[in-house]
Amino acid sequence: MSNTKTPQPNTPQDEVYLPSAEIIAQANVPNPEAARKEASDNLEAYWARRANELEWYKKWDTVLDDSNKPFYQWYVGGKTNIVLNALDRHVKTWRRNKLALIWEGEKGDVRTFSYHALNREVCKFANVLKSMGVSKGDRVTIYMPRIPETVIAMLATAKIGAVHSVVYGGFSVEALHGRIEDSESKVIITADGGNMNGKKIELKKIVDEALQRTAAPENVVVVKHLGSDVTMEAGRDYWYHELMNLPLTRNGLRCETEVMDAEDPLFILYTSGTTGKPKAILHTHGGYSVGIHATLKDVFDLKEEDRWWCTADPGWITGHSYIVYAPLIAGATSFMYEGAPTFPYPDRWWTMIEKYGITVFYSTPTAIRGLMRFGPSWPNRHDLSSLRLLGSVGEPINPEAWRWFHKNIGKEKCPIMDTWWQTETGMFMLSPMPVMKLKPGSATKPLPGIEADVVNEEGISVADGEEGFLVLKNPWPAMMRTIFKDPERYVSTYWTKFPNMYFVGDSARRDKDGYFWIIGRVDDVIKVSGYRLGTAEIESAFVSHQSVAEAAVIGLPHELKGVAIHAYVILKSGHEGNEQLVEDLRKHIAHELGPIAKPEKIEFVKVLPKTRSGKIMRRVLKARAQGMSEGDISTLEE
Ligand code: PRX
C-alpha cells in the first residue's frame, strides 16, 4: 500500500505526498480540519475535552486563566502529578505487565522495564531523594548518559514534587556549572560516564570540575554505568546502587505520589537565547501533561501495540516530552538507545529497528543527512517493514533528506511528521497529522488549538509566499510559564516585540495552501545539528581562554549539520594566531561547553564590525563570509 505522489513537481511546494488508505483507516484524528474547527470555535472546551483524557486527583475549576497575561495559567484548581498519569494509573491495570522501556547500550547490552518494574525503581529512588532531604519545589540537576536511570531519576524527582533540571550529557564543565548554580540544585544525579561512538564520556569528572567552580550542592548521586574509576568525595558523593539497596525499612518499594497543583513546576530546562546566560524554561505538571499527551496521540497516532522510538536525548525538550513523559502517559512501549547511530557500523539504527520491531520512528534532519551519506545499501540490508510512521524535528528538513528518509527508511509507505516546536512550547505546535497531504520540507499547519501567523516588523500578517516572523496568537496548555527566577526576561523575550503575540524567534513563509515553511532563526541562536546554542555563550567561552581578547561567532550553512559555527577572534597582544592555537581554542570550547559547540572554522582578525553602541554586527560577518553584500542577508536579522 504505497503513497501516491503527484508527477513531476515544479517546486517543493507543489510536490505532495498523500497517505495510503491503511494510514487513513487507522488515524486517531480522521479529520484534522474538524478538530481545528472544534478548537477555534471554543478553545477552552477543546482543551477541557483533551484534559479529560487524563486522570486527575481533582478536576480544574478554570481551564484557562488569562487575567494576568502573558502569565497564562491552565487547569487552575486542578490537582495532579505527571507521574499519576505516566505510571500510577497504568500499574493498576493490565499495563503493569507491559513493557514501558526497552533500552540498548552502545555495546549491545539490553535492559527492559515493565510498567511495574519502572514504577518500583521510581518509588525506590523517590525514597532515596527524600532521605537526602529533597522535598517539594527543590531543584535536582540530572546530568546523565542516555540510560534508564535518567528516566527513573526524572520520574522520581517529579513524583515527590521536586523540580528537575536535566543538563544534556554532551555539555561540559562551564555549561554544567552555570546551570547547577542558577538552579541552586540540592542534589546532582550523574553517572561515572557513558558510551558514545566507541569512546567513554566521563561525566563524573566533568561534575567534579564544575563543582570546583560553584558552591557545591549537598549531595551527588553516581550511577555506576561504565565501571570506570571515579573519585568519590566522602559525605557528598554516593553510589546510586548502594542507596537503592539500603534496607527496605529505610527505602521502601512504596512511595506516595505528591499531589500537586496543576500549575506547580515540574521542571526547568535551560536553553540558549540571545544573551550569554541560558534561560531556565519552566514547565508545570497539569497543562504540560495534557499538551504532550494530546499531541503525541494525534500526530504519531500511537496505538497500544506500537513500539515508539524517539532518537533524541532526554537532556533536550524532545526527550523530556516525547521519550519520557508523553509515551508513558500513553502507556506505550518506548525504545531508547545509548550511543551513536554509526557505531560500530552505519546501520546500527536500522539494525535496532528490525531487532525491536519499531513501528514509529522520530528523528532529526542532521541524523538523516549523516546516514544518507553512507548510501541506501545500509538500510536495505534490513527488514524495516515494521515501520508505520516517521518523524523529524529540530531544524528544517531539506527536501532531499526528506525524500531519502521517505524512500529508503519508510519504503514510501510511512508518512513523515515534520514537527515544529520549541523548548518553550513544550509540545508540537505545527505538524502534519498522518491523514494530511505532505510537502517535503514543510511542517504543514498549526495543530488544533494553535493559531500561528507570519507577520512583518509591524506585526501585520504578510501575504502568502512572503517571508516574515513566525508568531503564535493564542495560549496553549504546555506553554512555558516563565523563565525561572527571571519573569521580566520572559515578558521581554517572548511577549514584547508584538503585543499579544508570542514571538518565536524563527522566520517562516506560508504558501497558498496555508502550509508553513520554517526558514530559520532570526536571533542570535545557532542551530548546530539541531542543537540550540547561543552566540553569546560561545563567545564568552572563547574569551575565557587566556589568548583571546574578543570573539564573534556566526552560523553558516553546512551540508551535514544544517548550520555550523564560524568564529572570528581578536587575540591579546603577544599571541600569535597559528594552527596550534586554532586547535587549542577548539579544544577549549569543547571543554567549556561541549563538543557540539566546537567551531567549524576559526579566523583571527584585527577588528570586528560593530554598531556605534559597540554591538557586534554578526549580519555583516555573515554576509562577508557568504560573499554577499550586506543587503542580501535577511533584513529580519537585527
Ligand atoms: O528554529 C526552530 C527549530 O528549533 C527551534 C527550537 O529549538 P529547541 O528549543 O532546541 O527545540 C528543538 C526541538 C523541539 C525552533 O525555534 N525547529 C524545531 N523543529 C523544527 C525547527 N525548524 C524547522 N522545522 C522543524 N520541524
XYZ file of C-alpha atoms and ligand atoms in Angstrom:
664
model
C 0.000 0.000 0.000
C 2.207 2.863 -1.141
C 1.705 6.581 -1.062
C 0.781 8.257 -4.290
C 2.900 11.111 -5.499
C 1.956 13.838 -7.910
C 4.045 13.556 -11.055
C 6.901 15.905 -11.920
C 6.670 18.658 -9.351
C 7.976 22.086 -10.244
C 8.978 23.271 -6.783
C 8.960 21.568 -3.397
C 5.766 23.467 -2.639
C 3.988 21.598 -5.437
C 5.410 18.200 -4.564
C 2.814 16.433 -2.471
C 2.550 13.017 -0.903
C -0.779 11.502 0.056
C -1.324 8.925 2.782
C -2.317 5.359 1.996
C -5.817 4.022 2.679
C -4.336 1.967 5.514
C -2.935 5.042 7.261
C -6.229 6.866 6.829
C -8.246 3.945 8.155
C -6.490 3.854 11.499
C -5.874 7.566 12.130
C -6.596 8.827 15.633
C -7.646 12.106 14.027
C -9.522 11.248 10.850
C -10.467 14.837 10.136
C -7.857 17.416 11.189
C -9.885 20.315 9.812
C -12.836 19.366 12.010
C -10.525 19.179 15.040
C -9.085 22.601 14.191
C -12.590 23.999 13.906
C -13.661 22.463 17.198
C -10.706 24.158 18.920
C -11.110 27.518 17.244
C -14.855 27.587 17.974
C -14.220 27.068 21.666
C -10.616 26.832 22.767
C -11.373 26.127 26.400
C -13.931 23.424 25.650
C -11.419 21.771 23.330
C -8.652 21.743 25.934
C -11.092 20.604 28.601
C -12.008 17.635 26.430
C -8.338 16.780 25.967
C -7.664 17.139 29.693
C -10.498 14.723 30.371
C -8.489 12.020 28.592
C -6.227 12.022 31.651
C -6.737 11.150 35.292
C -6.799 13.944 37.905
C -6.848 13.855 41.693
C -9.241 16.761 41.363
C -10.506 18.390 38.176
C -9.849 22.076 37.487
C -12.164 24.976 38.237
C -10.985 27.088 35.283
C -9.491 25.756 32.053
C -7.610 28.923 31.124
C -6.969 31.914 33.329
C -5.709 34.800 31.194
C -6.280 37.525 33.745
C -2.537 38.151 34.133
C -1.188 37.988 30.577
C 1.309 36.738 29.492
C 1.446 34.665 32.665
C -1.296 32.338 31.486
C -2.477 29.591 33.803
C -4.124 26.348 32.796
C -6.456 23.975 34.643
C -6.463 26.247 37.660
C -7.651 24.497 40.800
C -6.848 21.079 39.309
C -4.803 18.592 41.326
C -2.474 16.189 39.602
C 1.095 14.980 39.226
C 2.508 13.941 35.864
C 3.511 10.641 37.476
C -0.140 9.902 38.262
C -0.702 9.614 34.517
C 2.718 8.318 33.486
C 2.901 5.432 35.956
C 0.369 5.250 38.769
C -2.715 4.740 36.648
C -1.030 2.091 34.471
C 0.197 -0.089 37.305
C -3.396 -0.518 38.398
C -4.301 -2.070 35.033
C -3.063 -4.860 32.769
C -0.374 -2.467 31.577
C 1.643 -3.258 34.694
C 2.940 -6.195 32.673
C 3.516 -4.210 29.512
C 6.988 -3.023 28.591
C 7.390 0.638 29.316
C 11.023 0.844 28.275
C 13.405 -1.178 26.181
C 16.969 0.039 26.319
C 20.066 -0.928 24.369
C 23.533 0.228 25.325
C 26.085 1.116 22.697
C 27.923 -2.109 23.493
C 24.785 -4.128 22.797
C 23.626 -4.751 26.378
C 19.836 -4.765 26.708
C 17.603 -3.854 29.646
C 13.821 -3.825 29.784
C 11.335 -2.436 32.274
C 7.668 -3.280 32.548
C 5.454 -0.522 33.917
C 5.524 -2.398 37.205
C 9.310 -2.554 37.264
C 9.766 1.048 36.220
C 7.343 2.172 38.902
C 9.205 0.137 41.526
C 12.559 1.728 40.627
C 10.984 5.175 40.593
C 9.435 4.627 44.033
C 12.729 3.405 45.445
C 14.662 6.310 44.050
C 12.000 8.785 45.143
C 12.576 7.499 48.662
C 16.327 7.939 48.235
C 15.808 11.564 47.231
C 13.514 12.120 50.179
C 16.101 10.623 52.520
C 18.542 13.237 51.186
C 16.146 15.948 52.242
C 14.773 16.753 48.785
C 11.212 17.973 49.016
C 8.537 19.728 47.008
C 9.893 22.622 44.979
C 13.595 21.751 45.472
C 15.701 21.525 42.334
C 17.613 18.427 41.278
C 20.180 18.513 38.459
C 20.324 15.397 36.310
C 23.498 15.080 34.203
C 23.490 11.652 32.678
C 24.241 9.486 29.690
C 21.265 8.017 27.809
C 20.490 5.200 30.250
C 17.304 4.042 32.037
C 18.396 5.692 35.292
C 17.935 9.063 33.589
C 14.258 8.292 33.113
C 13.998 6.892 36.649
C 15.636 9.996 38.121
C 13.311 12.359 36.247
C 10.178 10.474 37.278
C 11.317 10.099 40.887
C 12.000 13.828 41.134
C 8.586 14.647 39.682
C 6.888 12.096 41.900
C 7.950 13.849 45.094
C 7.087 17.269 43.689
C 10.689 18.405 43.232
C 11.796 20.178 40.055
C 14.298 18.562 37.724
C 16.851 20.364 35.653
C 18.288 17.920 33.148
C 21.554 19.074 31.639
C 22.434 17.366 28.380
C 25.302 14.887 28.896
C 27.085 16.366 25.859
C 27.544 19.658 27.672
C 30.767 20.230 29.522
C 32.237 21.998 32.546
C 31.199 25.633 32.181
C 27.760 24.892 30.700
C 27.095 22.467 33.555
C 28.471 24.801 36.211
C 26.267 27.703 35.106
C 23.174 25.528 35.092
C 23.843 23.982 38.513
C 24.495 27.367 40.027
C 21.486 29.108 38.519
C 19.108 26.318 39.519
C 20.505 26.159 43.079
C 20.157 22.385 42.940
C 20.239 20.448 46.170
C 21.322 17.190 44.579
C 23.080 16.212 41.360
C 22.419 12.863 39.774
C 25.100 11.696 37.403
C 26.986 8.592 36.284
C 30.603 7.580 36.113
C 30.125 8.011 32.372
C 28.515 6.879 29.167
C 29.481 5.255 25.875
C 29.429 7.388 22.765
C 30.852 6.329 19.432
C 33.224 3.848 20.983
C 34.525 6.404 23.461
C 33.880 6.772 27.163
C 32.418 10.122 28.170
C 33.488 10.572 31.774
C 30.679 12.580 33.261
C 31.626 12.356 36.937
C 34.962 14.020 36.187
C 33.140 16.888 34.499
C 30.823 17.177 37.513
C 33.819 17.309 39.872
C 35.389 20.089 37.849
C 32.117 22.017 37.582
C 31.620 21.760 41.337
C 35.010 23.329 41.962
C 33.607 26.476 40.376
C 30.463 26.674 42.468
C 29.078 26.324 45.957
C 28.616 22.571 45.989
C 25.159 21.033 46.192
C 24.627 18.887 49.250
C 24.842 15.533 47.506
C 25.920 13.873 44.307
C 24.415 10.515 43.359
C 26.522 8.495 40.933
C 25.230 5.667 38.756
C 27.876 3.042 38.017
C 27.464 2.530 34.297
C 30.943 2.183 32.843
C 32.615 0.782 35.920
C 35.442 3.263 35.441
C 37.485 4.817 38.229
C 35.977 7.903 39.758
C 36.773 9.971 42.798
C 34.038 9.863 45.407
C 34.061 12.664 47.937
C 33.114 11.310 51.341
C 29.950 12.835 52.775
C 28.964 14.329 49.408
C 29.056 11.582 46.771
C 27.044 8.354 46.949
C 26.688 5.401 44.616
C 23.191 5.012 43.218
C 23.215 1.219 43.546
C 24.228 1.398 47.178
C 21.471 3.859 48.003
C 18.929 1.777 46.120
C 19.923 -1.319 48.076
C 19.581 0.148 51.527
C 17.377 -1.976 53.794
C 13.738 -1.808 52.782
C 12.719 -0.334 56.083
C 14.530 2.832 55.099
C 13.905 2.957 51.376
C 10.749 1.028 50.732
C 9.236 -0.052 47.460
C 6.292 2.210 48.014
C 6.146 5.935 47.765
C 3.068 8.106 47.617
C 2.957 10.455 44.670
C 2.869 14.065 45.815
C -0.442 15.739 44.985
C 0.440 18.881 43.051
C -1.471 21.893 41.836
C -1.824 21.815 38.067
C 0.321 24.958 37.935
C 3.115 23.692 40.200
C 6.506 23.497 38.464
C 7.552 20.139 37.026
C 10.908 21.001 35.516
C 13.208 23.703 34.308
C 15.205 23.191 31.166
C 17.939 25.570 30.120
C 18.036 26.763 26.586
C 20.231 29.246 24.802
C 18.973 32.675 23.943
C 20.443 35.956 22.850
C 22.478 36.657 25.967
C 25.311 34.630 27.451
C 23.113 33.375 30.253
C 20.919 30.432 29.282
C 17.256 30.723 30.156
C 15.643 28.242 32.530
C 12.358 27.483 30.797
C 9.778 26.454 33.364
C 7.025 23.904 32.718
C 4.248 22.737 35.013
C 2.502 19.459 35.835
C -1.049 19.989 34.548
C -1.015 21.786 31.217
C 2.209 20.132 30.116
C 0.743 16.649 30.711
C -2.340 17.473 28.656
C -0.460 19.151 25.803
C 2.168 16.481 25.244
C -0.366 13.693 25.556
C -2.806 15.168 23.053
C -0.110 15.954 20.501
C 1.690 12.597 20.647
C -1.604 10.805 20.229
C -2.770 12.979 17.333
C 0.479 13.327 15.421
C 2.044 9.901 15.823
C -1.218 8.010 16.040
C 0.125 5.916 18.896
C -1.590 2.582 19.384
C -1.328 0.082 22.209
C 0.769 -2.283 20.050
C 3.242 0.357 18.919
C 6.927 0.414 19.652
C 7.954 4.020 19.685
C 11.483 5.277 19.200
C 12.436 8.904 19.612
C 16.179 9.174 18.986
C 16.617 12.411 20.945
C 18.430 12.710 24.237
C 16.427 13.099 27.446
C 18.550 16.205 28.054
C 16.565 18.147 25.453
C 12.918 19.071 25.386
C 12.260 16.400 22.764
C 13.488 13.808 25.221
C 11.508 15.247 28.132
C 8.241 15.407 26.236
C 8.478 12.531 23.810
C 10.915 9.980 25.263
C 9.951 10.204 28.885
C 6.585 11.736 29.641
C 4.157 11.524 26.695
C 4.911 7.908 25.728
C 4.490 6.825 29.342
C 1.267 8.792 29.704
C 0.069 6.997 26.571
C 1.010 3.654 28.142
C 3.275 2.991 25.162
C 6.414 0.921 24.805
C 9.372 3.182 24.227
C 12.780 2.241 22.941
C 15.913 4.112 23.967
C 19.466 3.703 22.683
C 22.573 4.887 24.439
C 25.040 5.606 21.709
C 25.914 6.872 18.252
C 23.913 5.962 15.111
C 27.009 4.837 13.252
C 28.559 2.628 15.907
C 30.050 0.225 15.047
C 28.613 0.499 11.517
C 26.294 2.948 9.765
C 23.366 0.542 10.061
C 23.185 0.497 13.863
C 19.808 2.275 13.915
C 18.357 0.162 11.121
C 19.561 -2.988 12.892
C 17.687 -1.970 16.029
C 14.508 -1.002 14.157
C 14.464 -4.544 12.826
C 15.558 -6.194 16.069
C 12.929 -4.497 18.229
C 10.186 -4.144 15.636
C 9.967 -0.363 15.935
C 6.744 0.969 14.424
C 7.095 4.726 14.828
C 10.478 6.358 14.434
C 11.107 10.018 15.286
C 14.491 11.541 14.466
C 16.316 14.605 13.179
C 17.323 16.036 9.799
C 21.002 16.086 10.798
C 20.958 12.386 11.629
C 19.157 11.575 8.386
C 21.631 13.614 6.337
C 24.510 11.935 8.169
C 23.217 8.428 7.475
C 22.280 9.287 3.926
C 25.971 9.796 3.180
C 26.589 6.067 3.581
C 24.073 5.198 0.888
C 20.898 3.106 0.876
C 22.675 -0.258 0.988
C 22.893 0.039 4.795
C 19.158 0.320 5.441
C 18.425 -2.002 2.534
C 20.039 -4.964 4.220
C 17.402 -4.775 6.995
C 13.734 -5.571 7.177
C 12.189 -2.247 8.125
C 8.633 -3.328 7.369
C 7.530 -2.864 10.988
C 7.658 0.915 10.452
C 4.365 2.730 10.052
C 5.193 6.393 10.649
C 8.311 8.556 10.662
C 9.055 11.912 12.233
C 11.520 14.777 12.102
C 12.332 17.623 14.484
C 14.840 20.253 15.471
C 15.607 22.116 12.262
C 14.142 22.456 8.784
C 14.452 19.206 6.865
C 15.745 19.768 3.373
C 13.581 18.106 0.701
C 16.450 15.857 -0.414
C 16.850 14.359 3.070
C 13.060 14.101 3.391
C 12.824 12.110 0.155
C 15.695 9.833 1.158
C 14.103 9.146 4.536
C 10.714 8.529 2.908
C 12.079 6.218 0.242
C 14.812 4.265 1.983
C 13.542 4.050 5.531
C 9.790 4.405 5.119
C 9.769 2.451 1.827
C 7.309 5.040 0.506
C 4.572 3.865 2.839
C 5.331 5.830 6.008
C 4.231 9.459 6.174
C 6.818 11.792 7.750
C 5.578 14.017 10.560
C 7.752 17.139 10.429
C 7.029 18.593 13.863
C 7.889 22.222 14.537
C 8.096 23.244 18.184
C 10.480 24.548 20.863
C 11.715 24.042 24.407
C 9.370 26.888 25.252
C 6.283 25.413 23.617
C 6.704 22.050 25.377
C 4.651 20.255 22.732
C 4.321 20.004 18.938
C 2.818 23.189 17.519
C 2.964 22.967 13.741
C 2.838 19.458 12.418
C 1.090 17.218 9.970
C -1.244 14.516 11.173
C -0.989 11.202 9.341
C -4.028 11.710 7.089
C -2.757 15.022 5.744
C -1.094 15.682 2.438
C 2.628 16.223 2.923
C 5.110 18.513 1.233
C 8.803 17.717 1.835
C 10.289 20.456 3.998
C 7.037 21.873 5.356
C 5.832 21.378 8.932
C 2.379 21.899 7.350
C -0.174 23.523 9.665
C -0.791 24.547 13.254
C -2.266 21.738 15.345
C -5.801 22.137 16.747
C -5.943 24.976 19.251
C -2.816 26.655 17.881
C -3.050 29.862 15.932
C 0.124 30.693 14.041
C 0.830 33.537 11.664
C 3.654 35.100 9.694
C 3.966 38.840 10.295
C 6.173 41.774 9.320
C 8.076 44.179 11.604
C 4.800 45.909 12.430
C 3.108 42.677 13.456
C 0.856 42.640 10.394
C 0.270 39.383 8.515
C 2.315 39.150 5.338
C 0.976 37.828 2.047
C 1.232 34.131 1.169
C 4.709 33.261 -0.005
C 6.348 36.203 1.755
C 8.921 35.752 4.470
C 8.240 37.135 7.940
C 8.332 36.420 11.660
C 6.533 33.347 12.897
C 4.205 34.199 15.791
C 1.674 32.341 17.908
C -1.534 34.131 18.642
C -3.155 32.215 21.442
C -2.010 30.292 24.531
C -1.717 26.502 24.751
C -1.561 24.209 27.795
C 2.083 23.049 27.529
C 3.439 26.560 27.076
C 6.309 27.669 29.295
C 5.040 29.583 32.297
C 8.046 31.803 32.873
C 11.821 31.900 32.991
C 12.820 30.582 36.395
C 13.926 33.484 38.603
C 13.550 35.955 35.716
C 9.923 36.734 34.838
C 10.884 40.066 33.231
C 13.037 38.256 30.727
C 10.072 36.003 29.917
C 7.983 39.044 29.066
C 10.706 40.897 27.178
C 11.941 37.919 25.144
C 8.645 36.470 24.049
C 5.802 38.927 24.512
C 7.137 42.402 23.854
C 8.122 42.555 20.200
C 4.499 42.138 19.120
C 1.688 42.928 21.567
C -0.407 39.873 22.489
C 1.640 37.560 20.306
C 4.243 35.015 21.305
C 7.467 35.811 19.463
C 9.018 32.565 18.312
C 12.398 33.733 17.030
C 12.038 31.935 13.679
C 11.341 33.279 10.224
C 8.846 31.466 8.058
C 6.709 31.592 4.963
C 3.193 30.353 4.392
C 2.152 29.028 0.989
C -1.145 29.257 -0.838
C -2.393 26.070 0.861
C -1.766 27.545 4.304
C 1.306 25.321 4.762
C 4.140 26.797 6.828
C 7.785 26.618 5.765
C 10.252 27.369 8.544
C 13.331 29.211 7.319
C 15.493 29.537 10.422
C 16.330 31.582 13.491
C 16.218 35.358 13.367
C 18.007 35.902 16.662
C 21.477 35.059 17.908
C 20.681 31.405 18.354
C 22.591 28.951 16.164
C 21.103 25.547 15.453
C 24.054 23.220 15.016
C 22.849 19.746 14.059
C 19.546 20.786 15.607
C 21.222 21.692 18.917
C 20.485 25.157 20.111
C 23.477 27.300 21.034
C 23.682 30.990 21.799
C 26.363 33.052 20.074
C 26.996 34.942 23.328
C 27.551 31.717 25.261
C 30.169 30.554 22.754
C 31.807 33.968 22.582
C 32.160 34.118 26.342
C 33.749 30.665 26.312
C 36.255 31.986 23.758
C 37.091 34.982 25.904
C 37.729 32.731 28.884
C 40.825 31.466 27.007
C 43.947 33.357 28.022
C 44.869 34.318 24.449
C 41.524 35.794 23.367
C 40.595 39.465 23.652
C 37.332 39.350 21.741
C 35.323 36.921 19.650
C 32.282 36.856 17.416
C 30.569 33.723 16.182
C 28.050 33.220 13.425
C 26.240 30.267 11.907
C 26.821 29.421 8.258
C 25.045 26.786 6.170
C 26.612 23.342 6.387
C 25.737 20.306 4.312
C 25.536 17.888 7.212
C 24.940 19.972 10.324
C 22.448 22.343 8.736
C 24.352 25.218 10.294
C 27.959 25.282 11.511
C 29.773 27.702 13.805
C 32.347 30.097 12.382
C 34.337 32.184 14.812
C 36.229 35.455 14.370
C 38.774 36.019 17.080
C 40.867 39.019 18.116
C 43.921 37.889 20.061
C 45.515 39.638 23.005
C 48.863 41.176 22.131
C 51.741 38.772 22.341
C 49.722 35.842 20.983
C 50.153 34.522 17.504
C 47.249 33.145 15.513
C 48.575 29.860 14.165
C 47.218 26.358 13.575
C 48.232 25.186 17.013
C 46.180 27.940 18.610
C 43.169 27.079 16.433
C 43.363 23.532 17.741
C 43.800 24.733 21.330
C 40.786 27.006 21.033
C 38.588 24.269 19.596
C 39.598 22.029 22.490
C 38.943 24.820 24.962
C 35.405 25.379 23.630
C 34.684 21.646 23.768
C 35.971 21.509 27.325
C 33.947 24.503 28.480
C 30.688 23.974 26.621
C 30.806 20.566 24.987
C 31.826 19.050 21.647
C 28.676 20.316 19.897
C 29.906 23.890 20.333
C 33.262 23.236 18.610
C 33.591 25.780 15.821
C 33.912 24.556 12.263
C 36.298 27.381 11.435
C 38.258 29.916 13.454
C 39.650 33.014 11.802
C 41.968 35.511 13.501
C 41.079 39.107 12.758
C 42.241 42.548 13.837
C 38.810 44.203 14.096
C 35.160 43.199 14.224
C 32.328 45.130 12.576
C 30.337 46.909 15.276
C 27.487 49.309 15.668
C 28.191 52.685 17.226
C 26.999 51.330 20.543
C 29.566 48.551 20.337
C 27.284 45.667 19.379
C 28.939 43.168 17.056
C 27.243 43.141 13.651
C 27.079 39.422 13.038
C 24.936 40.091 9.978
C 27.872 41.821 8.321
C 30.215 38.952 9.158
C 27.696 36.528 7.740
C 27.280 38.470 4.527
C 31.011 38.732 4.014
C 31.575 35.056 4.725
C 28.987 34.109 2.128
C 30.352 36.535 -0.432
C 27.185 38.611 -0.413
C 26.502 42.246 0.088
C 25.089 43.104 3.481
C 21.699 43.802 1.968
C 21.409 40.214 0.717
C 21.179 38.805 4.197
C 17.696 38.555 5.603
C 16.570 42.002 6.634
C 14.820 40.353 9.543
C 18.029 39.859 11.413
C 18.786 42.519 13.909
O 14.205 27.151 14.890
C 13.231 26.201 15.237
C 13.880 24.827 15.242
O 14.274 24.620 16.574
C 13.939 25.747 17.402
C 13.631 25.279 18.787
O 14.763 24.700 19.335
P 14.705 23.851 20.662
O 14.054 24.679 21.711
O 16.068 23.355 20.911
O 13.733 22.668 20.372
C 14.050 21.731 19.397
C 13.111 20.545 19.498
C 11.701 20.854 19.664
C 12.794 26.375 16.677
O 12.609 27.723 17.063
N 12.952 23.761 14.859
C 12.412 22.831 15.681
N 11.659 21.966 14.969
C 11.713 22.356 13.685
C 12.537 23.505 13.623
N 12.765 24.149 12.457
C 12.182 23.652 11.349
N 11.395 22.555 11.335
C 11.139 21.878 12.466
N 10.380 20.790 12.427
